Amino acid sequence: MNHTTLQMFKIVAEEQSVTKAAKRLGRVQSNITTRIQQLEEELGVSLFVRDSKKMTLSPEGVSFLSYTQKILSLAEEARQALHPGKPAGTLNIGSMEATAASRLMPVFQQFHQQCPEVCLALITMPTQQLLERVRNASLDCALVSLLPNPEGLIECPEDLEFINVFSESLVLLAPGSESNSEARLAAFPKGCSYRARGEALLNRLNAVEVQEVSSYHSMVANVAAGRCSCVLPESVAATLALPKDSRQQFVAKALTQLVWRKGYGSPALEAMKQVLASASNL
């Protein structure tokens, strides 16, 4: 078992395909297949359930992937720690779709200018899924929106640390014509903090039905069709072509945080904190 083999296992698990993993890693398929087979023999378990179309993780594979992610993350942290004055390597960062759409372009441009030797790897998904990826070391850090408790204080899992980065004004976008759209909410899958706020708001008015979508463009299309309302940040709304007769109502202020594992640190992460601090609107 070595670093290269663990990296191959991780990529195959993500792609669910040796062919796709080989293309992503720039290696021949037979080499990856042999490495995975040797790893399974060494561990004495089958890491994948194989069929003609894809490779999915076995229960043992799911467990081993968690350890693999932590080992690879720790190895990268150790490598970067040997050169504390020079950010390099890869920074795996996650983000809410809203933050990626409205905030990250100038942030990433500035970061690349200051740290050209760091490779930024970005994925987008809802807050709760991002938190889980940070906790299991799939991500080094993530931009999320933590929900406040009843006293209005931000609650963060005990094994994570965070800093506040952006403040967003959330608005409810509704069709212009009178309809029962306020009983339906177009939103991202469960785990999205903005969806939770939208459901809480509309539940005070009606029993809300949620239409799950995969993008803000789909949300706005549902509003244009008179089918649903949606909750989104004003900063995102400013980037979209909204229906001319749609109505906007202020909902709440929401903070965006950068979170990372407690005790984790790297020159690349510290550089990202500094760039985000300079771009903050708090």
Coordinates of C-alpha atoms in Angstrom, one line a residue:
M1 CA 0.0 0.0 0.0
N2 CA 1.5 3.3 -1.0
H3 CA 0.5 6.9 -1.8
T4 CA 0.0 6.3 -5.5
T5 CA -2.1 3.2 -5.0
L6 CA -4.3 5.1 -2.5
Q7 CA -4.7 8.0 -4.9
M8 CA -5.8 5.5 -7.7
F9 CA -8.3 3.9 -5.4
K10 CA -9.8 7.3 -4.4
I11 CA -10.2 8.4 -8.1
V12 CA -11.7 5.1 -9.1
A13 CA -14.2 5.4 -6.2
E14 CA -15.1 8.9 -7.3
E15 CA -15.4 8.0 -11.0
Q16 CA -16.9 4.5 -10.5
S17 CA -14.9 3.5 -13.5
V18 CA -11.4 2.4 -14.2
T19 CA -11.6 3.9 -17.7
K20 CA -12.6 7.3 -16.5
A21 CA -10.0 7.1 -13.7
A22 CA -7.3 6.2 -16.2
K23 CA -8.2 9.2 -18.3
R24 CA -8.2 11.5 -15.3
L25 CA -4.9 10.2 -14.0
G26 CA -3.2 9.9 -17.4
R27 CA -2.4 6.2 -16.9
V28 CA -3.2 3.0 -18.7
Q29 CA -6.2 1.1 -17.5
S30 CA -4.3 -2.2 -16.9
N31 CA -2.0 -0.4 -14.5
I32 CA -4.9 0.9 -12.4
T33 CA -6.7 -2.4 -12.5
T34 CA -3.6 -4.3 -11.3
R35 CA -3.0 -1.8 -8.5
I36 CA -6.6 -2.1 -7.2
Q37 CA -6.4 -5.9 -7.3
Q38 CA -3.1 -5.8 -5.4
L39 CA -4.6 -3.5 -2.8
E40 CA -7.6 -5.8 -2.4
E41 CA -5.3 -8.8 -2.0
E42 CA -3.2 -6.9 0.6
L43 CA -6.3 -5.9 2.6
G44 CA -8.1 -9.2 2.2
V45 CA -11.4 -7.7 1.1
S46 CA -13.2 -6.6 -2.1
L47 CA -13.3 -2.9 -2.2
F48 CA -15.7 -2.7 -5.2
V49 CA -18.9 -4.3 -6.4
R50 CA -18.2 -4.7 -10.1
D51 CA -20.8 -5.0 -12.9
S52 CA -20.6 -4.3 -16.7
K53 CA -21.3 -0.6 -16.4
K54 CA -19.7 0.7 -13.2
M55 CA -17.7 0.0 -10.0
T56 CA -19.4 0.9 -6.8
L57 CA -17.8 0.7 -3.4
S58 CA -18.5 -2.3 -1.2
P59 CA -19.3 -1.7 2.5
E60 CA -15.6 -2.4 3.2
G61 CA -14.6 0.0 0.4
V62 CA -16.7 2.8 1.9
S63 CA -15.0 2.4 5.2
F64 CA -11.5 2.2 3.6
L65 CA -12.2 5.3 1.5
S66 CA -12.7 7.3 4.6
Y67 CA -9.3 6.3 5.9
T68 CA -7.7 6.9 2.4
Q69 CA -9.0 10.4 2.3
K70 CA -7.5 11.2 5.7
I71 CA -4.2 9.6 4.8
L72 CA -3.9 11.5 1.6
S73 CA -5.0 14.8 3.2
L74 CA -2.4 14.3 6.0
A75 CA 0.3 13.5 3.5
E76 CA -0.4 16.7 1.6
E77 CA -0.5 18.7 4.8
A78 CA 2.9 17.3 5.8
R79 CA 4.4 18.0 2.4
Q80 CA 3.2 21.6 2.5
A81 CA 4.4 22.0 6.1
L82 CA 8.0 21.4 4.9
H83 CA 7.8 24.6 2.9
P84 CA 5.8 27.0 5.1
G85 CA 6.7 30.1 3.3
K86 CA 5.7 28.9 -0.2
P87 CA 2.1 27.8 -0.8
A88 CA 2.0 24.9 -3.2
G89 CA 0.3 21.6 -3.9
T90 CA -3.5 21.3 -4.2
L91 CA -6.2 23.0 -2.2
N92 CA -9.5 21.1 -2.3
I93 CA -12.2 23.6 -1.7
G94 CA -15.9 23.3 -1.7
S95 CA -18.5 26.0 -2.1
M96 CA -22.3 26.6 -2.2
E97 CA -23.5 27.2 -5.7
A98 CA -24.5 30.8 -4.8
T99 CA -21.0 31.7 -3.5
A100 CA -19.4 30.1 -6.6
A101 CA -21.7 32.1 -8.9
S102 CA -21.4 35.5 -7.3
R103 CA -18.2 35.7 -5.2
L104 CA -15.5 33.4 -6.2
M105 CA -14.2 34.7 -9.6
P106 CA -12.3 37.7 -8.2
V107 CA -11.2 35.7 -5.2
F108 CA -9.7 32.9 -7.3
Q109 CA -8.1 35.3 -9.7
Q110 CA -6.4 37.1 -6.8
F111 CA -5.4 33.8 -5.2
H112 CA -3.9 32.5 -8.4
Q113 CA -1.9 35.7 -8.8
Q114 CA -0.5 35.4 -5.3
C115 CA -0.1 31.6 -5.2
P116 CA 0.5 30.4 -8.8
E117 CA 1.9 27.1 -7.7
V118 CA -1.3 26.1 -5.9
C119 CA -3.8 24.0 -7.8
L120 CA -7.4 24.9 -6.8
A121 CA -9.9 22.0 -7.0
L122 CA -13.4 23.3 -6.6
I123 CA -16.7 21.4 -6.2
T124 CA -20.2 22.8 -5.4
M125 CA -22.9 21.3 -3.3
P126 CA -25.2 22.2 -0.4
T127 CA -23.9 23.2 3.0
Q128 CA -24.6 20.0 4.9
Q129 CA -22.9 17.8 2.2
L130 CA -19.9 20.2 2.2
L131 CA -19.6 20.0 6.0
E132 CA -19.5 16.2 5.8
R133 CA -16.8 16.3 3.1
V134 CA -14.6 18.6 5.2
R135 CA -15.1 16.4 8.2
N136 CA -14.0 13.2 6.4
A137 CA -11.1 15.0 4.7
S138 CA -12.4 14.9 1.1
L139 CA -12.1 18.7 1.2
D140 CA -9.6 20.9 2.9
C141 CA -12.1 23.7 3.4
A142 CA -15.5 24.9 2.2
L143 CA -17.6 28.0 1.9
V144 CA -20.9 27.3 3.6
S145 CA -23.8 29.0 5.4
L146 CA -24.2 27.8 8.9
L147 CA -27.7 28.2 10.4
P148 CA -28.0 30.2 13.6
N149 CA -29.6 28.6 16.7
P150 CA -32.8 30.1 18.3
E151 CA -30.6 32.7 20.1
G152 CA -29.2 33.8 16.8
L153 CA -25.7 32.4 17.4
I154 CA -23.9 30.5 14.6
E155 CA -23.5 26.8 15.4
C156 CA -20.5 24.9 14.0
P157 CA -19.7 21.2 14.5
E158 CA -17.1 20.8 17.3
D159 CA -14.5 19.2 15.0
L160 CA -14.5 22.2 12.6
E161 CA -13.3 25.8 12.8
F162 CA -14.7 28.7 10.8
I163 CA -14.4 32.4 9.9
N164 CA -17.2 34.6 8.7
V165 CA -16.5 35.8 5.1
F166 CA -19.5 37.3 3.4
S167 CA -22.9 38.7 4.3
E168 CA -25.8 38.0 1.9
S169 CA -29.3 39.5 1.7
L170 CA -31.7 36.7 0.9
V171 CA -34.9 37.5 -1.1
L172 CA -38.0 35.5 -1.9
L173 CA -38.6 35.6 -5.7
A174 CA -42.2 35.0 -6.6
P175 CA -44.3 35.1 -9.8
G176 CA -45.9 38.4 -10.6
S177 CA -49.4 36.9 -11.1
E178 CA -51.5 35.7 -8.2
S179 CA -51.2 32.0 -7.9
N180 CA -50.6 29.3 -5.3
S181 CA -46.9 29.5 -6.0
E182 CA -46.2 30.5 -2.4
A183 CA -47.2 26.9 -1.4
R184 CA -44.3 25.6 -3.6
L185 CA -40.6 26.3 -3.3
A186 CA -38.0 25.6 -6.0
A187 CA -34.8 24.7 -4.2
F188 CA -31.6 22.7 -4.1
P189 CA -31.7 19.2 -2.5
K190 CA -31.9 18.8 1.3
G191 CA -28.8 20.1 3.1
C192 CA -29.0 23.5 1.5
S193 CA -29.2 26.3 4.2
Y194 CA -31.1 28.6 1.9
R195 CA -33.7 25.9 1.3
A196 CA -34.1 25.5 5.0
R197 CA -34.7 29.2 5.4
G198 CA -37.2 29.2 2.5
E199 CA -39.1 26.3 4.0
A200 CA -39.3 27.9 7.4
L201 CA -40.6 31.1 5.8
L202 CA -43.3 29.5 3.6
N203 CA -44.3 27.0 6.3
R204 CA -45.6 30.0 8.3
L205 CA -47.9 30.8 5.4
N206 CA -48.8 27.4 3.9
A207 CA -47.8 23.7 3.9
V208 CA -44.9 24.0 1.5
E209 CA -44.2 21.6 -1.3
V210 CA -40.5 21.6 -2.6
Q211 CA -39.6 21.2 -6.2
E212 CA -35.9 20.1 -6.2
V213 CA -33.7 21.7 -8.9
S214 CA -30.0 21.7 -9.7
S215 CA -29.3 25.3 -10.6
Y216 CA -30.5 28.9 -10.0
H217 CA -31.5 29.1 -13.6
S218 CA -33.9 26.3 -13.0
M219 CA -35.3 28.1 -10.0
V220 CA -35.9 31.2 -11.9
A221 CA -37.5 29.2 -14.8
N222 CA -40.0 27.8 -12.3
V223 CA -40.8 31.3 -11.1
A224 CA -41.3 32.5 -14.7
A225 CA -43.7 29.6 -15.3
G226 CA -45.7 30.7 -12.3
R227 CA -45.2 27.4 -10.6
C228 CA -42.9 28.2 -7.6
S229 CA -41.2 30.8 -5.5
C230 CA -37.6 30.5 -4.6
V231 CA -35.1 32.0 -2.1
L232 CA -31.8 33.3 -3.3
P233 CA -29.1 35.9 -2.5
E234 CA -29.5 39.3 -4.0
S235 CA -25.9 38.9 -5.3
V236 CA -27.0 35.9 -7.3
A237 CA -30.2 37.5 -8.5
A238 CA -28.1 40.3 -9.9
T239 CA -26.4 37.9 -12.2
L240 CA -29.6 36.4 -13.6
A241 CA -32.2 37.5 -16.1
L242 CA -35.3 37.6 -13.8
P243 CA -38.9 37.5 -15.1
K244 CA -40.0 41.1 -15.5
D245 CA -43.2 40.7 -13.5
S246 CA -41.6 38.7 -10.6
R247 CA -41.8 40.0 -7.1
Q248 CA -39.0 40.2 -4.6
Q249 CA -39.3 40.2 -0.8
F250 CA -36.5 40.5 1.6
V251 CA -36.2 37.4 3.8
A252 CA -33.1 37.7 6.0
K253 CA -29.4 38.3 6.2
A254 CA -27.3 35.2 6.0
L255 CA -23.5 34.8 6.6
T256 CA -21.2 32.7 4.5
Q257 CA -18.3 31.0 6.4
L258 CA -15.1 29.3 5.4
V259 CA -14.8 26.1 7.5
W260 CA -11.9 23.6 7.9
R261 CA -11.1 20.7 10.2
K262 CA -9.9 21.7 13.7
G263 CA -6.2 21.5 13.8
Y264 CA -5.7 21.4 10.1
G265 CA -3.4 23.9 8.5
S266 CA -1.4 24.5 5.3
P267 CA 0.3 27.5 3.6
A268 CA -2.4 27.3 0.9
L269 CA -5.2 27.4 3.3
E270 CA -3.7 30.3 5.2
A271 CA -3.3 32.2 1.9
M272 CA -6.9 31.5 1.0
K273 CA -8.0 32.9 4.4
Q274 CA -6.1 36.1 3.7
V275 CA -7.5 36.5 0.2
L276 CA -11.1 35.9 1.4
A277 CA -10.5 38.4 4.3
S278 CA -9.5 41.1 1.7
A279 CA -12.6 40.3 -0.4
S280 CA -15.0 40.2 2.6
N281 CA -18.0 42.6 2.7
L282 CA -18.4 42.3 6.5

